[in-house]
Amino acid sequence: MSRLPVMSSKRVLACSSAENAQDLAPAQKRLRKDADPVKPAATVIGTKRPALAATRAPLCVIKQSVASAAAKGGNMKQPVASTGTKTGGTQKRNPWDLKGKVSDMEDKVRNYQMKVKTLNQENEVLQDSVSQSQRKMVQVEKELQIQRSQIGEYERKLQVLAGVQDELEKVLSDKNFLQKELTNLEGKYKVMETLRDSQETELQTLKMKLSVQESTLARVQANLRDSEEEVRSLKETVAQQKDEIYAGEMERRRLHNTIQELKGNIRVFCRVRPLVGGGLPKHIQLATSDNKAITLAKTEESHTGKTADTQKNYNFSFDRVFGPRTSQQEVFEEISLLVQSALDGYNVCCFAYGQTGSGKTYTMEGDEFDETRGVIPRAVQQIFKAAGKLGEQGWEFTFTASFVEIYNETLRDLLYTGKSSKRPEHEIRKTASNEVTITNLTYERVINEDQVLGLIALANQNRSTAQTAQNDRSSRSHSVFQLDIEGVNAGRDVKCKSTLCLVDLAGSERMVKSQSQGDRFKEMTAINGSLSNLGIVIAALANKESYVPYRNSKLTYLLQGCLGGNSKTLMFVNIAPEPDSFGETLNSLRFASKVTGTPCPGGDSHSCLLLV
Ligand code: ADP
Ligand code: MG
């Protein structure tokens, strides 16, 4: 492609016509052959240049003139041949014809001169032609140069175009890729369109549902507004009723306390244990009219036999007398009112007094079965239940339990779980706020009934490990279970604090002095001393005496906070029904009577409380 302009240029430069250009080369060859033999002549004559017009004449014209000159030269020989003899076509002169020979020679010379002249002309023409050709060549070379630079230019463009080609190919492959993508997307689009259609349908359905629901919502909102209004008025009513409930609760507490006070802040219940074989003992008579009286009847045989046997009756009355068939539940119903008082903020103290085997432990702790459970587990159950209910009125309670044994005027922690060798000693102290506390004692925070029952079990375990078969320590020690109750009603800014004390006292039986020696005597003295003092303290409280000898025994000193003032004190006097326990039963009943300040049948008031 790049050669095309060059070729066309040559064609233009060589000759005006293709025919002349073809003829030029053989003409030149011919001229050189002919010129060779006359070379010396040409050097002689060559100085003479042909006319300018002739040199510029085209090559084809030169050819013609050479041809005509050759023809003329041929013609010049012809006259020479006619004047002499011919050899090989030429007439040969005779040896003598010198004149003719000279004439021939002259002819020849003329002929050659002509030829030389012609050749010179041709030479000039050719030189012109050569220089012309050289100029043209220079021209052509310039053009060639231009063409080459153009070619270079074209090649650069070509390279650029090759890059463009690559890019084009890349663009094409991209295009193919995009085409595929497009097809793919078109497919997806169709799927989406289908999806959109189905969703539009769904949307329509949902719109319809929405409008239905909107109208429902509007209706519900209207109802809600009404309800809110109702709730507001109900809240007001509830607040009002809460106030009324609180006022009612406070009133109930007041009335409950009034009733308890009217019943007596110090009460004594008598409980008769059933006979081991069942049935009722003859010497114990319970009043049928009410359940407050008990009579101990003693038949005295006539010593002479002349008179009839005499029967001596000892009549006692108490706040309540429970016969041998009274269930644990019935017994507790009476005490539950005092348990309620404990939650209301009053100290409550409940003792079980009586000889060993009279049923003190059965009354206070009972057996493990539901029906035979005693006062302590039932009281604990009631307290947690009632505390839960009071919680609804804004009360929050905290409970702290402790279990202590008093043996021989020494305190022992029944909730102690450490090594027995490291058992600490305890002392009763009074705090700055005049509260009684025991040093080193386990005070266990409890939150439910089960926890308390666990502690009672632990206490029993601790008690039984301290006793032997011969030495029933539990009957000669007092066990004191204390539950400290603290109630707070933050909303009303009210607090209450109380202690519920449930005491299983040591056996009250007297011993024959001669039989008790050593440790036994010491035990007896301690028990009788503390029980007597308990009786004196309670009697002093009942009689509202100015001096109450709390400090005379560990038991009364420990219970000081729970006795007196607004405190409620309840004493169970447990009696054994066996006839051989008559004397102890009588003593117990006398002691109990004295505690309440009632006349003491068959004895003076002081002797009733003095057991030793
Ligand atoms: P105490 O603690 O006064 O020494 P207990 O409570 O151990 O006496 O009672 C002695 C026995 O009599 C025990 O076996 C007990 O189960 C039984 N007992 C006591 N009171 C009753 C009662 N009200 N009903 C049935 N059994 C009783
Ligand atoms: Mg007991």
PDB file of C-alpha atoms in Angstrom, residues 56-302:
ATOM      1  CA  ARG A  56      15.194  19.115 -24.177  1.00  0.00           C
ATOM      2  CA  ALA A  57      13.496  17.069 -26.793  1.00  0.00           C
ATOM      3  CA  PRO A  58      11.904  13.940 -25.528  1.00  0.00           C
ATOM      4  CA  LEU A  59      13.794  10.671 -25.856  1.00  0.00           C
ATOM      5  CA  CYS A  60      11.459   9.433 -28.459  1.00  0.00           C
ATOM      6  CA  VAL A  61      12.445  12.350 -30.702  1.00  0.00           C
ATOM      7  CA  ILE A  62      16.131  11.501 -30.205  1.00  0.00           C
ATOM      8  CA  LYS A  63      15.463   7.992 -31.242  1.00  0.00           C
ATOM      9  CA  GLN A  64      13.953   9.169 -34.477  1.00  0.00           C
ATOM     10  CA  SER A  65      16.814  11.507 -35.244  1.00  0.00           C
ATOM     11  CA  VAL A  66      19.348   8.728 -34.551  1.00  0.00           C
ATOM     12  CA  ALA A  67      17.460   6.425 -36.821  1.00  0.00           C
ATOM     13  CA  SER A  68      17.344   8.959 -39.560  1.00  0.00           C
ATOM     14  CA  ALA A  69      21.018   9.685 -39.089  1.00  0.00           C
ATOM     15  CA  ALA A  70      21.771   5.987 -39.383  1.00  0.00           C
ATOM     16  CA  ALA A  71      19.699   5.864 -42.510  1.00  0.00           C
ATOM     17  CA  LYS A  72      21.575   8.778 -43.879  1.00  0.00           C
ATOM     18  CA  GLY A  73      24.887   7.204 -43.066  1.00  0.00           C
ATOM     19  CA  GLY A  74      23.769   4.169 -44.936  1.00  0.00           C
ATOM     20  CA  ASN A  75      22.920   6.298 -47.827  1.00  0.00           C
ATOM     21  CA  MET A  76      26.332   7.942 -47.816  1.00  0.00           C
ATOM     22  CA  LYS A  77      28.027   4.636 -48.454  1.00  0.00           C
ATOM     23  CA  GLN A  78      25.913   3.939 -51.409  1.00  0.00           C
ATOM     24  CA  PRO A  79      27.669   6.524 -53.814  1.00  0.00           C
ATOM     25  CA  VAL A  80      31.100   5.088 -52.827  1.00  0.00           C
ATOM     26  CA  ALA A  81      30.004   1.642 -53.905  1.00  0.00           C
ATOM     27  CA  SER A  82      29.003   2.917 -57.339  1.00  0.00           C
ATOM     28  CA  THR A  83      32.499   4.325 -58.135  1.00  0.00           C
ATOM     29  CA  GLY A  84      34.695   1.330 -57.326  1.00  0.00           C
ATOM     30  CA  THR A  85      34.819  -2.494 -57.229  1.00  0.00           C
ATOM     31  CA  LYS A  86      32.828  -4.188 -54.622  1.00  0.00           C
ATOM     32  CA  THR A  87      34.218  -6.659 -51.960  1.00  0.00           C
ATOM     33  CA  GLY A  88      31.540  -8.452 -50.001  1.00  0.00           C
ATOM     34  CA  GLY A  89      28.844  -6.106 -51.256  1.00  0.00           C
ATOM     35  CA  THR A  90      31.298  -3.095 -51.582  1.00  0.00           C
ATOM     36  CA  GLN A  91      32.889  -2.124 -54.927  1.00  0.00           C
ATOM     37  CA  LYS A  92      36.679  -2.788 -54.886  1.00  0.00           C
ATOM     38  CA  ARG A  93      38.929  -0.171 -56.486  1.00  0.00           C
ATOM     39  CA  ASN A  94      41.680  -1.014 -58.608  1.00  0.00           C
ATOM     40  CA  PRO A  95      45.184  -0.691 -57.139  1.00  0.00           C
ATOM     41  CA  TRP A  96      45.901   2.012 -59.322  1.00  0.00           C
ATOM     42  CA  ASP A  97      42.866   4.036 -58.771  1.00  0.00           C
ATOM     43  CA  LEU A  98      44.351   6.034 -55.992  1.00  0.00           C
ATOM     44  CA  LYS A  99      42.120   8.935 -56.730  1.00  0.00           C
ATOM     45  CA  GLY A 100      39.156   6.763 -56.352  1.00  0.00           C
ATOM     46  CA  LYS A 101      40.534   5.261 -53.172  1.00  0.00           C
ATOM     47  CA  VAL A 102      41.136   8.759 -51.723  1.00  0.00           C
ATOM     48  CA  SER A 103      37.634   9.683 -52.682  1.00  0.00           C
ATOM     49  CA  ASP A 104      36.393   6.548 -50.932  1.00  0.00           C
ATOM     50  CA  MET A 105      38.345   7.382 -47.868  1.00  0.00           C
ATOM     51  CA  GLU A 106      37.058  10.896 -47.864  1.00  0.00           C
ATOM     52  CA  ASP A 107      33.594   9.536 -48.164  1.00  0.00           C
ATOM     53  CA  LYS A 108      34.279   7.288 -45.292  1.00  0.00           C
ATOM     54  CA  VAL A 109      35.681  10.161 -43.254  1.00  0.00           C
ATOM     55  CA  ARG A 110      32.662  12.248 -44.017  1.00  0.00           C
ATOM     56  CA  ASN A 111      30.512   9.392 -43.196  1.00  0.00           C
ATOM     57  CA  TYR A 112      32.274   8.948 -39.860  1.00  0.00           C
ATOM     58  CA  GLN A 113      32.182  12.581 -39.151  1.00  0.00           C
ATOM     59  CA  MET A 114      28.521  12.566 -39.719  1.00  0.00           C
ATOM     60  CA  LYS A 115      28.191   9.607 -37.452  1.00  0.00           C
ATOM     61  CA  VAL A 116      30.301  11.320 -34.790  1.00  0.00           C
ATOM     62  CA  LYS A 117      28.246  14.387 -35.084  1.00  0.00           C
ATOM     63  CA  THR A 118      25.091  12.421 -34.753  1.00  0.00           C
ATOM     64  CA  LEU A 119      26.480  10.504 -31.845  1.00  0.00           C
ATOM     65  CA  ASN A 120      27.567  13.676 -30.113  1.00  0.00           C
ATOM     66  CA  GLN A 121      24.138  15.037 -30.539  1.00  0.00           C
ATOM     67  CA  GLU A 122      22.734  11.847 -29.194  1.00  0.00           C
ATOM     68  CA  ASN A 123      25.217  11.964 -26.356  1.00  0.00           C
ATOM     69  CA  GLU A 124      24.211  15.472 -25.444  1.00  0.00           C
ATOM     70  CA  VAL A 125      20.630  14.538 -25.644  1.00  0.00           C
ATOM     71  CA  LEU A 126      21.357  11.553 -23.450  1.00  0.00           C
ATOM     72  CA  GLN A 127      23.369  13.630 -20.981  1.00  0.00           C
ATOM     73  CA  ASP A 128      20.557  16.070 -20.792  1.00  0.00           C
ATOM     74  CA  SER A 129      18.317  13.226 -20.330  1.00  0.00           C
ATOM     75  CA  VAL A 130      20.619  11.801 -17.610  1.00  0.00           C
ATOM     76  CA  SER A 131      20.873  15.100 -15.724  1.00  0.00           C
ATOM     77  CA  GLN A 132      17.158  15.473 -16.131  1.00  0.00           C
ATOM     78  CA  SER A 133      16.766  12.002 -14.820  1.00  0.00           C
ATOM     79  CA  GLN A 134      19.120  12.794 -11.935  1.00  0.00           C
ATOM     80  CA  ARG A 135      17.138  15.842 -11.054  1.00  0.00           C
ATOM     81  CA  LYS A 136      14.053  13.799 -11.278  1.00  0.00           C
ATOM     82  CA  MET A 137      15.797  11.202  -9.194  1.00  0.00           C
ATOM     83  CA  VAL A 138      16.641  13.813  -6.544  1.00  0.00           C
ATOM     84  CA  GLN A 139      13.094  14.925  -6.795  1.00  0.00           C
ATOM     85  CA  VAL A 140      11.912  11.385  -6.568  1.00  0.00           C
ATOM     86  CA  GLU A 141      14.219  10.742  -3.603  1.00  0.00           C
ATOM     87  CA  LYS A 142      12.834  13.798  -1.872  1.00  0.00           C
ATOM     88  CA  GLU A 143       9.385  12.555  -2.569  1.00  0.00           C
ATOM     89  CA  LEU A 144      10.537   9.124  -1.477  1.00  0.00           C
ATOM     90  CA  GLN A 145      11.796  10.690   1.754  1.00  0.00           C
ATOM     91  CA  ILE A 146       8.451  12.379   2.201  1.00  0.00           C
ATOM     92  CA  GLN A 147       6.763   9.125   1.378  1.00  0.00           C
ATOM     93  CA  ARG A 148       8.983   7.325   3.918  1.00  0.00           C
ATOM     94  CA  SER A 149       8.222   9.804   6.613  1.00  0.00           C
ATOM     95  CA  GLN A 150       4.618   9.445   5.618  1.00  0.00           C
ATOM     96  CA  ILE A 151       5.063   5.687   5.809  1.00  0.00           C
ATOM     97  CA  GLY A 152       6.623   6.134   9.276  1.00  0.00           C
ATOM     98  CA  GLU A 153       3.712   8.293  10.157  1.00  0.00           C
ATOM     99  CA  TYR A 154       1.346   5.703   8.771  1.00  0.00           C
ATOM    100  CA  GLU A 155       3.189   2.967  10.657  1.00  0.00           C
ATOM    101  CA  ARG A 156       2.883   4.919  13.890  1.00  0.00           C
ATOM    102  CA  LYS A 157      -0.764   5.419  13.126  1.00  0.00           C
ATOM    103  CA  LEU A 158      -0.909   1.753  12.314  1.00  0.00           C
ATOM    104  CA  GLN A 159       0.602   0.950  15.690  1.00  0.00           C
ATOM    105  CA  VAL A 160      -1.891   3.260  17.312  1.00  0.00           C
ATOM    106  CA  LEU A 161      -4.540   1.549  15.281  1.00  0.00           C
ATOM    107  CA  ALA A 162      -3.178  -1.836  16.443  1.00  0.00           C
ATOM    108  CA  GLY A 163      -3.631  -0.591  20.026  1.00  0.00           C
ATOM    109  CA  VAL A 164      -7.036   0.600  19.057  1.00  0.00           C
ATOM    110  CA  GLN A 165      -7.604  -2.848  17.570  1.00  0.00           C
ATOM    111  CA  ASP A 166      -6.633  -4.473  20.878  1.00  0.00           C
ATOM    112  CA  GLU A 167      -8.876  -2.108  22.713  1.00  0.00           C
ATOM    113  CA  LEU A 168     -11.572  -2.805  20.208  1.00  0.00           C
ATOM    114  CA  GLU A 169     -11.140  -6.527  20.826  1.00  0.00           C
ATOM    115  CA  LYS A 170     -11.233  -5.939  24.543  1.00  0.00           C
ATOM    116  CA  VAL A 171     -14.258  -3.741  24.122  1.00  0.00           C
ATOM    117  CA  LEU A 172     -15.786  -6.486  22.013  1.00  0.00           C
ATOM    118  CA  SER A 173     -15.109  -9.122  24.664  1.00  0.00           C
ATOM    119  CA  ASP A 174     -16.449  -6.716  27.258  1.00  0.00           C
ATOM    120  CA  LYS A 175     -19.396  -6.189  25.082  1.00  0.00           C
ATOM    121  CA  ASN A 176     -19.922  -9.960  24.841  1.00  0.00           C
ATOM    122  CA  PHE A 177     -19.597 -10.286  28.575  1.00  0.00           C
ATOM    123  CA  LEU A 178     -21.986  -7.401  29.106  1.00  0.00           C
ATOM    124  CA  GLN A 179     -24.284  -8.913  26.541  1.00  0.00           C
ATOM    125  CA  LYS A 180     -24.318 -12.121  28.545  1.00  0.00           C
ATOM    126  CA  GLU A 181     -24.816 -10.156  31.690  1.00  0.00           C
ATOM    127  CA  LEU A 182     -27.606  -8.291  30.030  1.00  0.00           C
ATOM    128  CA  THR A 183     -29.229 -11.554  28.974  1.00  0.00           C
ATOM    129  CA  ASN A 184     -28.775 -12.820  32.494  1.00  0.00           C
ATOM    130  CA  LEU A 185     -30.176  -9.631  33.991  1.00  0.00           C
ATOM    131  CA  GLU A 186     -33.013  -9.705  31.534  1.00  0.00           C
ATOM    132  CA  GLY A 187     -33.816 -13.192  32.794  1.00  0.00           C
ATOM    133  CA  LYS A 188     -33.613 -11.992  36.321  1.00  0.00           C
ATOM    134  CA  TYR A 189     -35.649  -8.955  35.468  1.00  0.00           C
ATOM    135  CA  LYS A 190     -38.340 -11.201  34.092  1.00  0.00           C
ATOM    136  CA  VAL A 191     -38.268 -13.237  37.275  1.00  0.00           C
ATOM    137  CA  MET A 192     -38.392 -10.028  39.296  1.00  0.00           C
ATOM    138  CA  GLU A 193     -41.238  -8.796  37.186  1.00  0.00           C
ATOM    139  CA  THR A 194     -43.139 -11.963  37.937  1.00  0.00           C
ATOM    140  CA  LEU A 195     -42.241 -11.581  41.572  1.00  0.00           C
ATOM    141  CA  ARG A 196     -43.234  -7.926  41.523  1.00  0.00           C
ATOM    142  CA  ASP A 197     -46.546  -8.854  39.958  1.00  0.00           C
ATOM    143  CA  SER A 198     -47.210 -11.432  42.652  1.00  0.00           C
ATOM    144  CA  GLN A 199     -46.078  -8.981  45.307  1.00  0.00           C
ATOM    145  CA  GLU A 200     -48.250  -6.297  43.900  1.00  0.00           C
ATOM    146  CA  THR A 201     -51.165  -8.666  44.158  1.00  0.00           C
ATOM    147  CA  GLU A 202     -50.108  -9.469  47.700  1.00  0.00           C
ATOM    148  CA  LEU A 203     -49.699  -5.766  48.396  1.00  0.00           C
ATOM    149  CA  GLN A 204     -53.200  -5.142  47.204  1.00  0.00           C
ATOM    150  CA  THR A 205     -54.465  -7.872  49.515  1.00  0.00           C
ATOM    151  CA  LEU A 206     -52.401  -6.464  52.375  1.00  0.00           C
ATOM    152  CA  LYS A 207     -53.646  -2.944  51.641  1.00  0.00           C
ATOM    153  CA  MET A 208     -57.157  -4.223  51.893  1.00  0.00           C
ATOM    154  CA  LYS A 209     -56.342  -6.016  55.114  1.00  0.00           C
ATOM    155  CA  LEU A 210     -54.579  -2.915  56.369  1.00  0.00           C
ATOM    156  CA  SER A 211     -57.548  -0.748  55.714  1.00  0.00           C
ATOM    157  CA  VAL A 212     -59.694  -3.271  57.550  1.00  0.00           C
ATOM    158  CA  GLN A 213     -57.194  -3.358  60.379  1.00  0.00           C
ATOM    159  CA  GLU A 214     -56.890   0.407  60.418  1.00  0.00           C
ATOM    160  CA  SER A 215     -60.545   0.706  60.976  1.00  0.00           C
ATOM    161  CA  THR A 216     -60.294  -2.016  63.631  1.00  0.00           C
ATOM    162  CA  LEU A 217     -57.362  -0.130  65.161  1.00  0.00           C
ATOM    163  CA  ALA A 218     -59.308   3.086  65.212  1.00  0.00           C
ATOM    164  CA  ARG A 219     -62.097   1.250  66.985  1.00  0.00           C
ATOM    165  CA  VAL A 220     -59.607  -0.402  69.372  1.00  0.00           C
ATOM    166  CA  GLN A 221     -57.915   2.937  69.991  1.00  0.00           C
ATOM    167  CA  ALA A 222     -61.208   4.465  70.877  1.00  0.00           C
ATOM    168  CA  ASN A 223     -61.829   1.514  73.190  1.00  0.00           C
ATOM    169  CA  LEU A 224     -58.320   1.919  74.566  1.00  0.00           C
ATOM    170  CA  ARG A 225     -58.927   5.562  75.320  1.00  0.00           C
ATOM    171  CA  ASP A 226     -62.096   4.574  77.141  1.00  0.00           C
ATOM    172  CA  SER A 227     -60.188   1.800  78.926  1.00  0.00           C
ATOM    173  CA  GLU A 228     -57.370   4.173  79.819  1.00  0.00           C
ATOM    174  CA  GLU A 229     -59.868   6.529  81.242  1.00  0.00           C
ATOM    175  CA  GLU A 230     -61.380   3.633  83.136  1.00  0.00           C
ATOM    176  CA  VAL A 231     -57.902   2.483  84.275  1.00  0.00           C
ATOM    177  CA  ARG A 232     -57.146   6.002  85.478  1.00  0.00           C
ATOM    178  CA  SER A 233     -60.306   6.148  87.496  1.00  0.00           C
ATOM    179  CA  LEU A 234     -59.691   2.563  88.690  1.00  0.00           C
ATOM    180  CA  LYS A 235     -56.132   3.504  89.684  1.00  0.00           C
ATOM    181  CA  GLU A 236     -57.538   6.351  91.669  1.00  0.00           C
ATOM    182  CA  THR A 237     -60.003   3.969  93.247  1.00  0.00           C
ATOM    183  CA  VAL A 238     -57.179   1.455  93.888  1.00  0.00           C
ATOM    184  CA  ALA A 239     -55.023   4.146  95.520  1.00  0.00           C
ATOM    185  CA  GLN A 240     -57.981   5.204  97.567  1.00  0.00           C
ATOM    186  CA  GLN A 241     -58.710   1.606  98.465  1.00  0.00           C
ATOM    187  CA  LYS A 242     -55.036   1.028  99.294  1.00  0.00           C
ATOM    188  CA  ASP A 243     -55.234   3.917 101.674  1.00  0.00           C
ATOM    189  CA  GLU A 244     -58.397   2.443 103.074  1.00  0.00           C
ATOM    190  CA  ILE A 245     -56.750  -1.002 103.290  1.00  0.00           C
ATOM    191  CA  TYR A 246     -53.748   0.496 105.017  1.00  0.00           C
ATOM    192  CA  ALA A 247     -55.990   2.386 107.404  1.00  0.00           C
ATOM    193  CA  GLY A 248     -57.994  -0.835 107.835  1.00  0.00           C
ATOM    194  CA  GLU A 249     -54.791  -2.795 108.439  1.00  0.00           C
ATOM    195  CA  MET A 250     -53.645  -0.330 111.069  1.00  0.00           C
ATOM    196  CA  GLU A 251     -57.080  -0.426 112.598  1.00  0.00           C
ATOM    197  CA  ARG A 252     -57.021  -4.228 112.536  1.00  0.00           C
ATOM    198  CA  ARG A 253     -53.635  -4.182 114.277  1.00  0.00           C
ATOM    199  CA  ARG A 254     -54.951  -1.833 116.891  1.00  0.00           C
ATOM    200  CA  LEU A 255     -58.101  -3.862 117.464  1.00  0.00           C
ATOM    201  CA  HIS A 256     -56.166  -7.129 117.376  1.00  0.00           C
ATOM    202  CA  ASN A 257     -53.844  -5.798 120.000  1.00  0.00           C
ATOM    203  CA  THR A 258     -56.746  -4.512 122.058  1.00  0.00           C
ATOM    204  CA  ILE A 259     -58.299  -7.964 121.927  1.00  0.00           C
ATOM    205  CA  GLN A 260     -54.995  -9.585 122.877  1.00  0.00           C
ATOM    206  CA  GLU A 261     -54.608  -7.151 125.729  1.00  0.00           C
ATOM    207  CA  LEU A 262     -58.146  -7.810 126.862  1.00  0.00           C
ATOM    208  CA  LYS A 263     -57.332 -11.484 126.704  1.00  0.00           C
ATOM    209  CA  GLY A 264     -54.287 -10.624 128.735  1.00  0.00           C
ATOM    210  CA  ASN A 265     -50.755  -9.900 127.720  1.00  0.00           C
ATOM    211  CA  ILE A 266     -49.777 -12.817 129.844  1.00  0.00           C
ATOM    212  CA  ARG A 267     -51.763 -15.940 129.162  1.00  0.00           C
ATOM    213  CA  VAL A 268     -51.518 -19.483 130.341  1.00  0.00           C
ATOM    214  CA  PHE A 269     -52.769 -22.505 128.459  1.00  0.00           C
ATOM    215  CA  CYS A 270     -52.882 -25.902 130.020  1.00  0.00           C
ATOM    216  CA  ARG A 271     -52.410 -28.986 127.900  1.00  0.00           C
ATOM    217  CA  VAL A 272     -53.014 -32.500 129.078  1.00  0.00           C
ATOM    218  CA  ARG A 273     -51.008 -35.211 127.361  1.00  0.00           C
ATOM    219  CA  PRO A 274     -52.997 -38.338 126.462  1.00  0.00           C
ATOM    220  CA  LEU A 275     -52.347 -41.528 128.361  1.00  0.00           C
ATOM    221  CA  VAL A 276     -49.990 -43.875 126.603  1.00  0.00           C
ATOM    222  CA  GLY A 277     -52.680 -46.524 126.318  1.00  0.00           C
ATOM    223  CA  GLY A 278     -55.409 -43.997 125.484  1.00  0.00           C
ATOM    224  CA  GLY A 279     -58.446 -43.017 127.594  1.00  0.00           C
ATOM    225  CA  LEU A 280     -58.814 -40.390 130.305  1.00  0.00           C
ATOM    226  CA  PRO A 281     -57.180 -40.473 133.729  1.00  0.00           C
ATOM    227  CA  LYS A 282     -59.609 -40.400 136.640  1.00  0.00           C
ATOM    228  CA  HIS A 283     -57.799 -37.819 138.684  1.00  0.00           C
ATOM    229  CA  ILE A 284     -57.928 -35.186 135.963  1.00  0.00           C
ATOM    230  CA  GLN A 285     -61.303 -33.696 135.239  1.00  0.00           C
ATOM    231  CA  LEU A 286     -61.899 -31.226 132.504  1.00  0.00           C
ATOM    232  CA  ALA A 287     -64.866 -28.875 132.666  1.00  0.00           C
ATOM    233  CA  THR A 288     -67.537 -29.693 130.151  1.00  0.00           C
ATOM    234  CA  SER A 289     -69.118 -26.205 130.312  1.00  0.00           C
ATOM    235  CA  ASP A 290     -66.063 -24.379 129.043  1.00  0.00           C
ATOM    236  CA  ASN A 291     -62.515 -25.273 128.195  1.00  0.00           C
ATOM    237  CA  LYS A 292     -60.885 -23.116 130.801  1.00  0.00           C
ATOM    238  CA  ALA A 293     -61.079 -25.177 133.945  1.00  0.00           C
ATOM    239  CA  ILE A 294     -59.265 -28.239 135.114  1.00  0.00           C
ATOM    240  CA  THR A 295     -59.659 -30.141 138.358  1.00  0.00           C
ATOM    241  CA  LEU A 296     -57.172 -32.426 139.951  1.00  0.00           C
ATOM    242  CA  ALA A 297     -58.906 -34.846 142.236  1.00  0.00           C
ATOM    243  CA  LYS A 298     -57.115 -36.688 144.975  1.00  0.00           C
ATOM    244  CA  THR A 299     -58.853 -39.491 146.815  1.00  0.00           C
ATOM    245  CA  GLU A 300     -57.555 -39.949 150.344  1.00  0.00           C
ATOM    246  CA  GLU A 301     -58.278 -43.273 151.984  1.00  0.00           C
ATOM    247  CA  SER A 302     -59.624 -43.211 155.534  1.00  0.00           C
TER     248      SER A 302
END
